[in-house]
Coordinates of C-alpha atoms in Angstrom, one line a residue:
M1 CA 2.0 27.8 5.4
P2 CA 4.1 26.5 2.4
D3 CA 2.9 23.6 0.4
L4 CA 4.9 20.4 0.4
I5 CA 6.5 20.7 -3.1
D6 CA 9.7 18.8 -3.8
R7 CA 12.7 19.8 -6.0
F8 CA 10.9 18.3 -9.0
G9 CA 7.7 20.2 -8.7
R10 CA 5.6 17.4 -7.2
K11 CA 3.0 18.6 -4.7
H12 CA 2.4 16.2 -1.8
T13 CA -1.1 15.8 -0.4
Y14 CA -1.0 12.2 0.9
L15 CA 0.6 10.5 3.9
R16 CA 0.6 6.8 4.5
I17 CA 0.8 6.0 8.2
S18 CA 2.0 2.6 9.5
V19 CA 0.8 1.7 13.0
T20 CA 2.6 -1.6 13.4
D21 CA 5.1 -3.8 11.7
R22 CA 3.3 -6.9 13.1
C23 CA 1.1 -9.1 10.9
N24 CA -1.0 -12.2 11.3
L25 CA 0.2 -13.5 7.9
R26 CA 3.6 -14.1 6.5
C27 CA 3.1 -13.4 2.8
L28 CA 6.0 -14.7 0.7
Y29 CA 6.5 -11.3 -1.1
C30 CA 6.4 -9.3 2.1
M31 CA 8.3 -11.3 4.8
P32 CA 10.8 -14.1 4.9
E33 CA 9.3 -17.5 5.7
E34 CA 10.9 -17.5 9.2
G35 CA 9.1 -14.3 9.9
M36 CA 10.6 -11.0 11.3
V37 CA 12.1 -9.6 14.4
F38 CA 9.3 -7.2 15.3
M39 CA 9.8 -3.8 16.8
E40 CA 9.5 -3.4 20.5
Q41 CA 6.1 -2.0 21.3
E42 CA 7.5 0.9 23.3
K43 CA 9.3 2.1 20.2
L44 CA 6.1 2.6 18.3
L45 CA 4.5 6.0 18.1
S46 CA 1.4 6.3 20.3
Y47 CA -1.9 7.3 18.6
S48 CA -1.6 10.7 20.1
Q49 CA 1.9 11.1 18.7
I50 CA 0.7 10.0 15.3
I51 CA -2.1 12.6 15.4
E52 CA 0.5 15.2 16.4
V53 CA 2.6 14.4 13.3
A54 CA -0.5 14.3 11.1
A55 CA -1.6 17.6 12.4
S56 CA 1.6 19.2 11.2
A57 CA 1.3 17.4 7.9
A58 CA -2.3 18.7 7.4
K59 CA -1.1 22.3 8.0
L60 CA 1.3 21.8 5.1
G61 CA -1.4 20.5 2.7
I62 CA -1.8 16.8 3.4
R63 CA -5.4 16.0 2.8
K64 CA -5.4 12.2 2.6
F65 CA -4.3 9.6 5.2
R66 CA -4.0 5.9 4.7
I67 CA -3.5 3.6 7.7
T68 CA -1.2 0.6 7.0
G69 CA 1.0 -1.9 8.7
G70 CA 2.1 -4.7 8.9
E71 CA -1.5 -5.5 9.5
P72 CA -3.0 -2.4 11.1
L73 CA -6.0 -4.2 12.6
V74 CA -3.7 -6.2 15.0
R75 CA -3.1 -3.0 16.9
P76 CA -6.0 -2.5 19.4
G77 CA -8.2 0.6 19.3
L78 CA -7.6 1.7 15.8
E79 CA -10.9 3.6 15.8
E80 CA -9.3 6.0 18.3
L81 CA -6.6 7.0 15.8
I82 CA -9.1 7.3 12.9
A83 CA -11.4 9.5 14.9
G84 CA -8.4 11.8 15.8
L85 CA -7.3 12.0 12.2
S86 CA -10.8 12.7 10.9
A87 CA -11.0 15.7 13.3
L88 CA -8.0 17.5 11.8
P89 CA -8.9 20.6 9.8
G90 CA -8.6 20.1 6.0
V91 CA -8.5 16.3 6.0
D92 CA -11.0 14.9 3.6
D93 CA -10.0 11.2 3.2
I94 CA -9.0 8.4 5.6
S95 CA -8.5 4.9 4.2
L96 CA -7.2 1.6 5.4
T97 CA -5.1 -1.2 3.8
T98 CA -5.8 -4.6 5.5
N99 CA -5.5 -8.3 4.8
G100 CA -9.2 -8.5 5.9
L101 CA -8.8 -11.3 8.5
L102 CA -9.8 -9.1 11.4
L103 CA -12.1 -6.7 9.5
A104 CA -15.5 -8.3 9.9
P105 CA -16.0 -7.4 13.6
Q106 CA -14.4 -4.0 13.3
A107 CA -15.8 -2.6 10.0
A108 CA -18.8 -0.8 11.4
K109 CA -17.0 0.9 14.3
L110 CA -14.2 2.0 12.0
K111 CA -16.7 3.5 9.6
Q112 CA -18.4 5.3 12.5
A113 CA -15.0 6.7 13.6
G114 CA -14.4 8.3 10.2
L115 CA -12.9 5.7 8.0
K116 CA -14.0 6.2 4.4
R117 CA -12.9 3.2 2.5
V118 CA -10.7 0.1 2.5
N119 CA -8.2 -1.8 0.3
I120 CA -8.2 -5.5 1.1
S121 CA -5.4 -7.8 0.0
L122 CA -6.6 -10.8 -2.0
D123 CA -3.8 -12.5 -4.0
T124 CA -5.8 -15.6 -4.8
M125 CA -9.3 -17.0 -4.7
D126 CA -8.1 -20.5 -4.1
S127 CA -8.0 -21.6 -0.4
A128 CA -5.0 -23.9 -0.7
R129 CA -3.1 -21.3 -2.7
F130 CA -4.0 -18.7 -0.1
K131 CA -2.2 -20.9 2.6
F132 CA 0.8 -21.2 0.3
I133 CA 1.1 -17.4 -0.4
A134 CA 0.2 -16.2 3.0
R135 CA 1.7 -19.2 4.9
R136 CA -1.2 -19.0 7.4
G137 CA -4.7 -17.6 7.8
N138 CA -8.1 -18.5 6.2
L139 CA -9.5 -17.2 3.0
D140 CA -13.0 -17.5 4.3
K141 CA -12.2 -14.9 6.9
V142 CA -11.0 -12.5 4.2
W143 CA -14.3 -12.9 2.3
E144 CA -16.2 -12.2 5.6
G145 CA -14.2 -9.0 6.0
I146 CA -15.0 -8.0 2.4
E147 CA -18.7 -8.6 3.0
A148 CA -18.6 -6.6 6.3
A149 CA -16.9 -3.7 4.5
V150 CA -19.7 -3.7 1.9
E151 CA -22.4 -3.8 4.7
A152 CA -20.6 -0.9 6.6
G153 CA -20.5 1.3 3.5
L154 CA -16.7 1.5 3.2
N155 CA -16.8 2.4 -0.5
P156 CA -15.2 2.1 -2.9
I157 CA -13.8 -1.4 -1.9
K158 CA -10.5 -2.3 -3.7
L159 CA -9.0 -5.7 -3.7
N160 CA -5.2 -5.7 -4.0
C161 CA -3.7 -8.6 -5.9
V162 CA 0.1 -8.9 -6.1
L163 CA 0.8 -10.8 -9.3
L164 CA 3.5 -13.5 -8.9
K165 CA 4.8 -15.3 -12.0
G166 CA 4.3 -19.0 -11.7
I167 CA 2.1 -18.7 -8.6
N168 CA -1.1 -16.8 -9.3
E169 CA -0.9 -15.5 -12.8
D170 CA -3.3 -18.2 -13.9
E171 CA -6.0 -16.5 -11.8
I172 CA -5.9 -13.2 -13.8
G173 CA -9.0 -14.3 -15.6
R174 CA -10.9 -15.1 -12.4
F175 CA -10.1 -11.6 -11.0
L176 CA -11.2 -10.0 -14.3
K177 CA -14.4 -11.9 -14.1
L178 CA -14.9 -10.7 -10.5
S179 CA -14.5 -7.1 -11.6
M180 CA -17.1 -7.7 -14.3
E181 CA -19.7 -9.3 -11.9
Q182 CA -19.2 -7.3 -8.7
P183 CA -19.0 -3.5 -8.1
M184 CA -15.5 -3.7 -6.8
H185 CA -12.2 -2.4 -8.1
I186 CA -9.5 -5.1 -8.6
R187 CA -5.9 -3.7 -8.4
F188 CA -3.2 -5.8 -9.9
I189 CA 0.2 -4.8 -8.4
E190 CA 3.7 -5.7 -9.5
Y191 CA 5.9 -7.5 -7.1
M192 CA 8.4 -5.0 -5.7
P193 CA 11.9 -5.7 -4.2
I194 CA 11.4 -3.7 -1.0
G195 CA 14.1 -4.7 1.5
H196 CA 15.4 -7.5 -0.7
D197 CA 16.5 -8.1 -4.3
D198 CA 16.9 -11.8 -4.2
D199 CA 16.4 -14.5 -6.8
G200 CA 12.9 -15.1 -5.6
W201 CA 11.9 -11.6 -6.6
R202 CA 13.5 -11.9 -10.0
K203 CA 11.9 -15.3 -10.5
H204 CA 8.4 -14.2 -9.6
Y205 CA 8.3 -10.7 -11.0
L206 CA 5.6 -10.3 -13.7
P207 CA 4.9 -7.1 -15.7
L208 CA 1.3 -6.1 -15.7
S209 CA 1.1 -6.1 -19.5
R210 CA 0.2 -9.7 -18.9
V211 CA -3.2 -8.6 -17.5
L212 CA -4.2 -6.8 -20.7
E213 CA -3.0 -9.7 -22.8
E214 CA -5.3 -12.0 -20.8
A215 CA -8.2 -9.7 -21.1
A216 CA -7.7 -9.7 -24.9
R217 CA -7.4 -13.5 -25.0
L218 CA -10.7 -13.8 -23.1
G219 CA -12.4 -11.4 -25.6
Y220 CA -13.2 -8.6 -23.2
E221 CA -13.9 -5.2 -24.6
L222 CA -12.1 -2.7 -22.4
V223 CA -12.4 1.0 -21.9
Q224 CA -9.9 3.1 -19.9
E225 CA -11.4 5.3 -17.2
E226 CA -10.5 7.6 -14.4
G227 CA -11.1 5.0 -11.7
P228 CA -12.7 5.2 -8.3
M229 CA -11.8 7.6 -5.5
G230 CA -8.2 7.3 -4.3
S231 CA -6.9 5.4 -7.4
G232 CA -3.6 7.3 -7.2
P233 CA -1.1 5.9 -9.6
S234 CA -3.3 3.1 -10.9
E235 CA -4.0 2.8 -14.6
N236 CA -7.7 2.1 -14.6
W237 CA -9.8 -0.1 -16.9
K238 CA -13.4 -1.4 -17.1
I239 CA -14.8 -4.3 -18.9
V240 CA -17.6 -2.9 -21.0
G241 CA -20.9 -3.8 -19.3
G242 CA -19.2 -4.8 -16.1
A243 CA -20.3 -3.9 -12.6
G244 CA -16.8 -3.0 -11.3
S245 CA -13.4 -2.2 -12.8
F246 CA -9.7 -3.0 -12.5
G247 CA -6.5 -1.1 -12.2
L248 CA -2.8 -1.7 -12.9
I249 CA -0.2 -0.5 -10.5
H250 CA 3.2 -1.1 -12.2
P251 CA 5.9 0.6 -10.2
I252 CA 8.6 -1.2 -12.2
S253 CA 7.6 -1.7 -15.8
E254 CA 6.0 1.8 -16.0
H255 CA 7.0 3.7 -12.9
F256 CA 4.8 6.6 -11.8
C257 CA 7.4 8.6 -9.9
K258 CA 6.8 11.8 -11.9
S259 CA 3.3 12.1 -10.3
C260 CA 4.2 10.9 -6.8
N261 CA 2.3 12.8 -4.2
R262 CA 2.9 10.7 -1.1
L263 CA 5.1 10.4 2.0
R264 CA 5.2 7.6 4.5
L265 CA 5.4 7.6 8.3
T266 CA 6.8 4.3 9.8
A267 CA 5.4 2.8 12.9
D268 CA 8.6 3.7 14.8
G269 CA 8.3 7.3 13.8
H270 CA 10.3 8.0 10.6
I271 CA 9.2 10.0 7.6
K272 CA 10.2 8.2 4.4
P273 CA 10.1 10.4 1.3
C274 CA 10.4 7.3 -1.0
L275 CA 9.3 3.8 -0.3
Y276 CA 12.4 2.3 -1.9
W277 CA 15.4 4.3 -0.8
V278 CA 17.1 4.2 2.7
D279 CA 16.5 7.9 3.4
E280 CA 14.3 8.6 6.4
L281 CA 13.8 11.4 9.1
N282 CA 13.1 10.6 12.7
V283 CA 10.1 12.6 14.0
K284 CA 10.5 11.8 17.7
P285 CA 13.0 14.6 18.5
A286 CA 10.5 17.1 17.0
L287 CA 7.5 15.9 19.0
G288 CA 6.1 18.8 21.1
S289 CA 7.3 21.4 18.6
P290 CA 5.0 22.1 15.6
E291 CA 7.6 24.3 14.0
A292 CA 10.3 21.5 14.2
M293 CA 7.8 19.0 12.8
E294 CA 6.9 21.1 9.9
Q295 CA 10.6 21.6 9.1
L296 CA 11.1 17.9 9.0
F297 CA 8.4 17.6 6.4
L298 CA 10.0 20.4 4.4
K299 CA 13.3 18.6 4.7
A300 CA 11.7 15.5 3.3
M301 CA 10.9 17.5 0.2
D302 CA 14.5 18.5 -0.1
I303 CA 15.9 15.0 0.0
K304 CA 13.2 13.1 -2.0
P305 CA 14.8 11.6 -5.1
E306 CA 13.4 11.9 -8.6
N307 CA 12.5 8.1 -8.9
H308 CA 13.1 4.8 -7.2
E309 CA 15.1 3.0 -10.0
M310 CA 13.6 -0.4 -9.4
A311 CA 13.6 -1.1 -13.1
A312 CA 17.4 -0.5 -13.1
L313 CA 17.7 -3.1 -10.4
L314 CA 15.7 -5.6 -12.5
A315 CA 18.0 -4.9 -15.4
G316 CA 21.1 -5.3 -13.3
D317 CA 22.1 -1.6 -13.9
K318 CA 23.8 0.6 -11.3
Q319 CA 21.6 2.6 -9.0
S320 CA 22.2 6.1 -7.8
H321 CA 21.0 5.8 -4.2
V322 CA 21.1 3.2 -1.4
P323 CA 18.0 0.9 -1.2
T324 CA 16.3 0.4 2.1
E325 CA 16.9 -2.7 4.1
R326 CA 13.4 -2.5 5.7
R327 CA 10.9 -4.9 4.5
M328 CA 7.5 -3.7 3.2
S329 CA 5.9 -4.6 6.5
Q330 CA 8.4 -2.4 8.4
I331 CA 7.6 0.6 6.2
G332 CA 3.9 0.5 5.6
G333 CA 3.8 0.0 1.8

């Protein structure tokens, strides 16, 4: 079988799988305040169909799967999908991105099914601000999910913090302190204009150089390191003497497209070669034919662009492709 290598020599070993576009939060950087028109349930790929697509991907060298949404834990029986994926030959890593609200009662059974680790969204450690950013939900439930993940052995645990200028940038120091005191990996993420390029994005975008500036202001001695398993494009740092670490994921200020090794499968069954651009390939006509499915993955390599050009958007420069109109929750970021 051929490897999944695109026109720019990038070898792809990672598939992010969205299982739903629905979510129990309405985070201001992900969805409009009025919410979304969600996909009809019958349009979603079944778990058996997802496993069929994943099996073809594994034959072509995909070794790592991440389950995403929306919020993946709102879809019942997720352990069934994880067990099916973990049984595929050659697969060595299955992870989950979640907001943590529903994780506590499910963590142990997900681990038993084959889940290796989790990324949990945590944009603030202030309860009132959590309600402002997420527009609903309870921060205490997120902490319960984090504790349950620790108890279940879903390691390493990563906490994803989308930095928003004027909203949570004053908590950078609190998150750095958490990385020093607890054996967790804090991932600071730049706000991306996925599905929108409105004034709100421009107003709240913050380059992650701000994190290193704050660390220096606080007098922390830093050392750069490789980072925990699955760090991907993260630029990883550790406070000397700290129990954990932190990472910077800066797709705009310092994009990492040259080393991109990932594809995405949307909940309604489309392969997206790039998170940002409109291009996508419908897998449903290829279901039942491993050969046709493998050809779709190879076609994704042919159409994948060199980079996403989000920095050009921020600068007001012309872009070479058409951006997607899907929101992050509809893609599975």
